[in-house]
JSON list of C-alpha atoms and ligand atoms in Angstrom, two decimals:
[
{"chain": "S", "resi": 640, "resn": "MET", "atom": "CA", "xyz": [-6.48, 10.18, -2.51]},
{"chain": "S", "resi": 641, "resn": "GLN", "atom": "CA", "xyz": [-8.25, 10.21, -5.85]},
{"chain": "S", "resi": 642, "resn": "GLY", "atom": "CA", "xyz": [-7.24, 12.16, -8.92]},
{"chain": "S", "resi": 643, "resn": "GLY", "atom": "CA", "xyz": [-8.84, 14.19, -11.67]},
{"chain": "S", "resi": 644, "resn": "ASN", "atom": "CA", "xyz": [-9.26, 17.90, -11.98]},
{"chain": "S", "resi": 645, "resn": "SER", "atom": "CA", "xyz": [-12.68, 17.89, -10.36]},
{"chain": "S", "resi": 646, "resn": "SER", "atom": "CA", "xyz": [-11.66, 15.70, -7.44]},
{"chain": "S", "resi": 647, "resn": "PRO", "atom": "CA", "xyz": [-11.75, 17.38, -4.01]},
{"chain": "S", "resi": 648, "resn": "CYS", "atom": "CA", "xyz": [-8.52, 15.49, -3.29]},
{"chain": "S", "resi": 649, "resn": "THR", "atom": "CA", "xyz": [-6.54, 17.99, -5.37]},
{"chain": "S", "resi": 650, "resn": "VAL", "atom": "CA", "xyz": [-7.29, 20.64, -2.75]},
{"chain": "S", "resi": 651, "resn": "CYS", "atom": "CA", "xyz": [-7.09, 18.32, 0.26]},
{"chain": "S", "resi": 652, "resn": "GLY", "atom": "CA", "xyz": [-4.45, 15.64, 0.88]},
{"chain": "S", "resi": 653, "resn": "ALA", "atom": "CA", "xyz": [-5.63, 15.07, 4.45]},
{"chain": "S", "resi": 654, "resn": "CYS", "atom": "CA", "xyz": [-5.66, 11.26, 4.27]},
{"chain": "S", "resi": 655, "resn": "CYS", "atom": "CA", "xyz": [-2.04, 11.36, 3.08]},
{"chain": "S", "resi": 656, "resn": "ALA", "atom": "CA", "xyz": [-1.04, 13.05, 6.31]},
{"chain": "S", "resi": 657, "resn": "TYR", "atom": "CA", "xyz": [-3.06, 11.18, 8.89]},
{"chain": "S", "resi": 658, "resn": "SER", "atom": "CA", "xyz": [-0.91, 8.32, 10.17]},
{"chain": "S", "resi": 659, "resn": "ASP", "atom": "CA", "xyz": [2.43, 6.78, 9.28]},
{"chain": "S", "resi": 660, "resn": "GLU", "atom": "CA", "xyz": [0.64, 3.44, 9.36]},
{"chain": "S", "resi": 661, "resn": "TRP", "atom": "CA", "xyz": [-1.92, 4.45, 6.78]},
{"chain": "S", "resi": 662, "resn": "PRO", "atom": "CA", "xyz": [-0.17, 4.17, 3.41]},
{"chain": "S", "resi": 663, "resn": "ARG", "atom": "CA", "xyz": [0.87, 0.56, 3.88]},
{"chain": "S", "resi": 664, "resn": "PHE", "atom": "CA", "xyz": [1.32, -2.08, 1.23]},
{"chain": "S", "resi": 665, "resn": "THR", "atom": "CA", "xyz": [-1.21, -4.87, 0.94]},
{"chain": "S", "resi": 666, "resn": "ILE", "atom": "CA", "xyz": [-1.88, -6.60, -2.38]},
{"chain": "S", "resi": 667, "resn": "GLU", "atom": "CA", "xyz": [0.44, -4.62, -4.66]},
{"chain": "S", "resi": 668, "resn": "ASP", "atom": "CA", "xyz": [2.45, -6.71, -7.07]},
{"chain": "S", "resi": 669, "resn": "ASP", "atom": "CA", "xyz": [6.24, -6.56, -7.16]},
{"chain": "S", "resi": 670, "resn": "ALA", "atom": "CA", "xyz": [6.29, -4.64, -10.43]},
{"chain": "S", "resi": 671, "resn": "THR", "atom": "CA", "xyz": [4.22, -1.84, -8.91]},
{"chain": "S", "resi": 672, "resn": "LEU", "atom": "CA", "xyz": [6.32, -1.72, -5.76]},
{"chain": "S", "resi": 673, "resn": "ASP", "atom": "CA", "xyz": [9.50, -1.61, -7.82]},
{"chain": "S", "resi": 674, "resn": "ARG", "atom": "CA", "xyz": [8.31, 1.58, -9.50]},
{"chain": "S", "resi": 675, "resn": "ILE", "atom": "CA", "xyz": [8.03, 3.43, -6.19]},
{"chain": "S", "resi": 676, "resn": "PRO", "atom": "CA", "xyz": [11.28, 5.31, -5.50]},
{"chain": "S", "resi": 677, "resn": "ALA", "atom": "CA", "xyz": [13.21, 3.47, -2.80]},
{"chain": "S", "resi": 678, "resn": "GLU", "atom": "CA", "xyz": [13.61, 6.62, -0.71]},
{"chain": "S", "resi": 679, "resn": "MET", "atom": "CA", "xyz": [9.82, 6.84, -0.43]},
{"chain": "S", "resi": 680, "resn": "VAL", "atom": "CA", "xyz": [9.51, 3.32, 1.02]},
{"chain": "S", "resi": 681, "resn": "ASN", "atom": "CA", "xyz": [9.87, 2.76, 4.76]},
{"chain": "S", "resi": 682, "resn": "ASP", "atom": "CA", "xyz": [12.68, 0.74, 6.35]},
{"chain": "S", "resi": 683, "resn": "GLN", "atom": "CA", "xyz": [10.43, -2.27, 6.89]},
{"chain": "S", "resi": 684, "resn": "LEU", "atom": "CA", "xyz": [9.41, -2.22, 3.21]},
{"chain": "S", "resi": 685, "resn": "SER", "atom": "CA", "xyz": [5.87, -2.40, 4.51]},
{"chain": "S", "resi": 686, "resn": "GLY", "atom": "CA", "xyz": [4.56, 0.91, 3.26]},
{"chain": "S", "resi": 687, "resn": "MET", "atom": "CA", "xyz": [5.32, 4.46, 2.33]},
{"chain": "S", "resi": 688, "resn": "ARG", "atom": "CA", "xyz": [7.91, 6.40, 4.28]},
{"chain": "S", "resi": 689, "resn": "CYS", "atom": "CA", "xyz": [6.45, 9.25, 6.25]},
{"chain": "S", "resi": 690, "resn": "ASP", "atom": "CA", "xyz": [7.75, 12.42, 7.81]},
{"chain": "S", "resi": 691, "resn": "GLY", "atom": "CA", "xyz": [5.79, 12.26, 11.03]},
{"chain": "S", "resi": 692, "resn": "VAL", "atom": "CA", "xyz": [2.35, 11.38, 9.75]},
{"chain": "S", "resi": 693, "resn": "ARG", "atom": "CA", "xyz": [2.85, 12.86, 6.29]},
{"chain": "S", "resi": 694, "resn": "CYS", "atom": "CA", "xyz": [3.56, 10.49, 3.42]},
{"chain": "S", "resi": 695, "resn": "LEU", "atom": "CA", "xyz": [6.70, 11.51, 1.54]},
{"chain": "S", "resi": 696, "resn": "ALA", "atom": "CA", "xyz": [4.89, 11.21, -1.77]},
{"chain": "S", "resi": 697, "resn": "LEU", "atom": "CA", "xyz": [2.44, 13.96, -0.84]},
{"chain": "S", "resi": 698, "resn": "VAL", "atom": "CA", "xyz": [3.19, 17.13, -2.77]},
{"chain": "S", "resi": 699, "resn": "GLY", "atom": "CA", "xyz": [1.80, 20.53, -1.88]},
{"chain": "S", "resi": 700, "resn": "GLN", "atom": "CA", "xyz": [-0.07, 22.13, 0.99]},
{"chain": "S", "resi": 701, "resn": "ILE", "atom": "CA", "xyz": [-2.88, 20.29, 2.71]},
{"chain": "S", "resi": 702, "resn": "GLY", "atom": "CA", "xyz": [-6.23, 21.96, 2.15]},
{"chain": "S", "resi": 703, "resn": "VAL", "atom": "CA", "xyz": [-4.83, 24.17, -0.59]},
{"chain": "S", "resi": 704, "resn": "ALA", "atom": "CA", "xyz": [-3.30, 22.20, -3.47]},
{"chain": "S", "resi": 705, "resn": "THR", "atom": "CA", "xyz": [-1.99, 18.65, -3.29]},
{"chain": "S", "resi": 706, "resn": "SER", "atom": "CA", "xyz": [-1.00, 15.75, -5.46]},
{"chain": "S", "resi": 707, "resn": "CYS", "atom": "CA", "xyz": [0.63, 12.35, -5.13]},
{"chain": "S", "resi": 708, "resn": "ALA", "atom": "CA", "xyz": [4.11, 12.03, -6.60]},
{"chain": "S", "resi": 709, "resn": "ILE", "atom": "CA", "xyz": [3.52, 8.33, -7.32]},
{"chain": "S", "resi": 710, "resn": "TYR", "atom": "CA", "xyz": [-0.14, 8.57, -8.24]},
{"chain": "S", "resi": 711, "resn": "ALA", "atom": "CA", "xyz": [-0.17, 5.82, -10.89]},
{"chain": "S", "resi": 712, "resn": "ASP", "atom": "CA", "xyz": [1.59, 3.42, -8.51]},
{"chain": "S", "resi": 713, "resn": "ARG", "atom": "CA", "xyz": [0.06, 4.50, -5.19]},
{"chain": "S", "resi": 714, "resn": "PRO", "atom": "CA", "xyz": [-0.87, 1.73, -2.74]},
{"chain": "S", "resi": 715, "resn": "GLU", "atom": "CA", "xyz": [-4.27, 0.09, -2.80]},
{"chain": "S", "resi": 716, "resn": "VAL", "atom": "CA", "xyz": [-5.27, 1.68, 0.51]},
{"chain": "S", "resi": 717, "resn": "CYS", "atom": "CA", "xyz": [-4.81, 5.07, -1.11]},
{"chain": "S", "resi": 718, "resn": "ARG", "atom": "CA", "xyz": [-7.06, 4.07, -4.00]},
{"chain": "S", "resi": 719, "resn": "ALA", "atom": "CA", "xyz": [-9.66, 2.81, -1.54]},
{"chain": "S", "resi": 720, "resn": "CYS", "atom": "CA", "xyz": [-9.93, 6.11, 0.34]},
{"chain": "S", "resi": 721, "resn": "GLU", "atom": "CA", "xyz": [-12.64, 7.98, -1.48]},
{"chain": "S", "resi": 722, "resn": "PRO", "atom": "CA", "xyz": [-13.90, 11.49, -0.99]},
{"chain": "S", "resi": 723, "resn": "GLY", "atom": "CA", "xyz": [-16.70, 11.49, 1.56]},
{"chain": "S", "resi": 724, "resn": "ASP", "atom": "CA", "xyz": [-16.13, 8.03, 2.99]},
{"chain": "S", "resi": 725, "resn": "HIS", "atom": "CA", "xyz": [-15.50, 7.37, 6.68]},
{"chain": "S", "resi": 726, "resn": "ALA", "atom": "CA", "xyz": [-11.71, 7.43, 6.40]},
{"chain": "S", "resi": 727, "resn": "CYS", "atom": "CA", "xyz": [-11.90, 10.66, 4.44]},
{"chain": "S", "resi": 728, "resn": "ASP", "atom": "CA", "xyz": [-14.09, 12.21, 7.13]},
{"chain": "S", "resi": 729, "resn": "MET", "atom": "CA", "xyz": [-11.63, 11.25, 9.87]},
{"chain": "S", "resi": 730, "resn": "ALA", "atom": "CA", "xyz": [-8.69, 12.66, 7.97]},
{"chain": "S", "resi": 731, "resn": "ARG", "atom": "CA", "xyz": [-10.37, 15.90, 7.01]},
{"chain": "S", "resi": 732, "resn": "GLU", "atom": "CA", "xyz": [-11.61, 16.40, 10.55]},
{"chain": "S", "resi": 733, "resn": "ARG", "atom": "CA", "xyz": [-8.07, 15.94, 11.85]},
{"chain": "S", "resi": 734, "resn": "HIS", "atom": "CA", "xyz": [-6.88, 18.73, 9.59]},
{"chain": "S", "resi": 735, "resn": "GLY", "atom": "CA", "xyz": [-9.76, 21.05, 10.35]},
{"chain": "S", "resi": 736, "resn": "LEU", "atom": "CA", "xyz": [-11.28, 20.72, 6.90]},
{"chain": "S", "resi": 737, "resn": "PRO", "atom": "CA", "xyz": [-15.06, 20.57, 6.41]},
{"chain": "S", "resi": 738, "resn": "LEU", "atom": "CA", "xyz": [-16.56, 17.16, 5.76]},
{"chain": "S", "resi": 739, "resn": "LEU", "atom": "CA", "xyz": [-17.60, 16.53, 2.17]},
{"chain": "S", "resi": 740, "resn": "ALA", "atom": "CA", "xyz": [-21.23, 16.17, 1.24]},
{"chain": "S", "resi": 741, "resn": "ARG", "atom": "CA", "xyz": [-22.18, 12.59, 0.30]},
{"chain": "X", "resi": 1243, "resn": "LIG", "atom": "S1", "xyz": [-9.17, 13.02, 2.82]},
{"chain": "X", "resi": 1243, "resn": "LIG", "atom": "FE1", "xyz": [-10.78, 12.64, 1.29]},
{"chain": "X", "resi": 1243, "resn": "LIG", "atom": "S2", "xyz": [-10.85, 14.44, -0.04]},
{"chain": "X", "resi": 1243, "resn": "LIG", "atom": "FE2", "xyz": [-8.93, 14.46, 1.13]},
{"chain": "X", "resi": 1243, "resn": "LIG", "atom": "S3", "xyz": [-7.41, 13.53, -0.23]},
{"chain": "X", "resi": 1243, "resn": "LIG", "atom": "FE3", "xyz": [-8.24, 11.92, 1.09]},
{"chain": "X", "resi": 1243, "resn": "LIG", "atom": "S4", "xyz": [-9.99, 11.00, -0.01]},
{"chain": "X", "resi": 1243, "resn": "LIG", "atom": "FE4", "xyz": [-9.45, 12.97, -0.99]},
{"chain": "X", "resi": 1244, "resn": "LIG", "atom": "S1", "xyz": [1.15, 7.31, -1.72]},
{"chain": "X", "resi": 1244, "resn": "LIG", "atom": "FE1", "xyz": [0.15, 9.12, -2.56]},
{"chain": "X", "resi": 1244, "resn": "LIG", "atom": "S2", "xyz": [-2.04, 8.77, -2.27]},
{"chain": "X", "resi": 1244, "resn": "LIG", "atom": "FE2", "xyz": [-0.92, 7.37, -0.90]},
{"chain": "X", "resi": 1244, "resn": "LIG", "atom": "S3", "xyz": [-0.71, 8.43, 1.08]},
{"chain": "X", "resi": 1244, "resn": "LIG", "atom": "FE3", "xyz": [1.12, 8.85, -0.14]},
{"chain": "X", "resi": 1244, "resn": "LIG", "atom": "S4", "xyz": [0.68, 10.80, -1.17]},
{"chain": "X", "resi": 1244, "resn": "LIG", "atom": "FE4", "xyz": [-1.27, 9.93, -0.49]}
]
């Protein structure tokens, strides 16, 4: 998920509700991880906690209005998912949302 008022992510959120294995931690430093509320981190401390496939940090309704509750500290994989890339396409397709023009 990317931010900014003009970002399609603010009316999407599909990649944040795709798989409980998606929002995992990779190269984040300890200081960043420490800023993520403990209740939003999974039991293995390996990534974000999810309710089913939906990341607990996802706020709002998918395809309508969404945001990330920990946007400034979100995992690297979340930063890497950009509107219109392959991962984005997969996630939007899963949620019945139209693919974004490249
Ligand atoms: S699926 Fe694409 S458009 Fe939707 S939040 Fe993720 S990166 Fe943004
Ligand atoms: S941490 Fe934020 S950007 Fe990453 S999956 Fe969760 S809601 Fe989406």
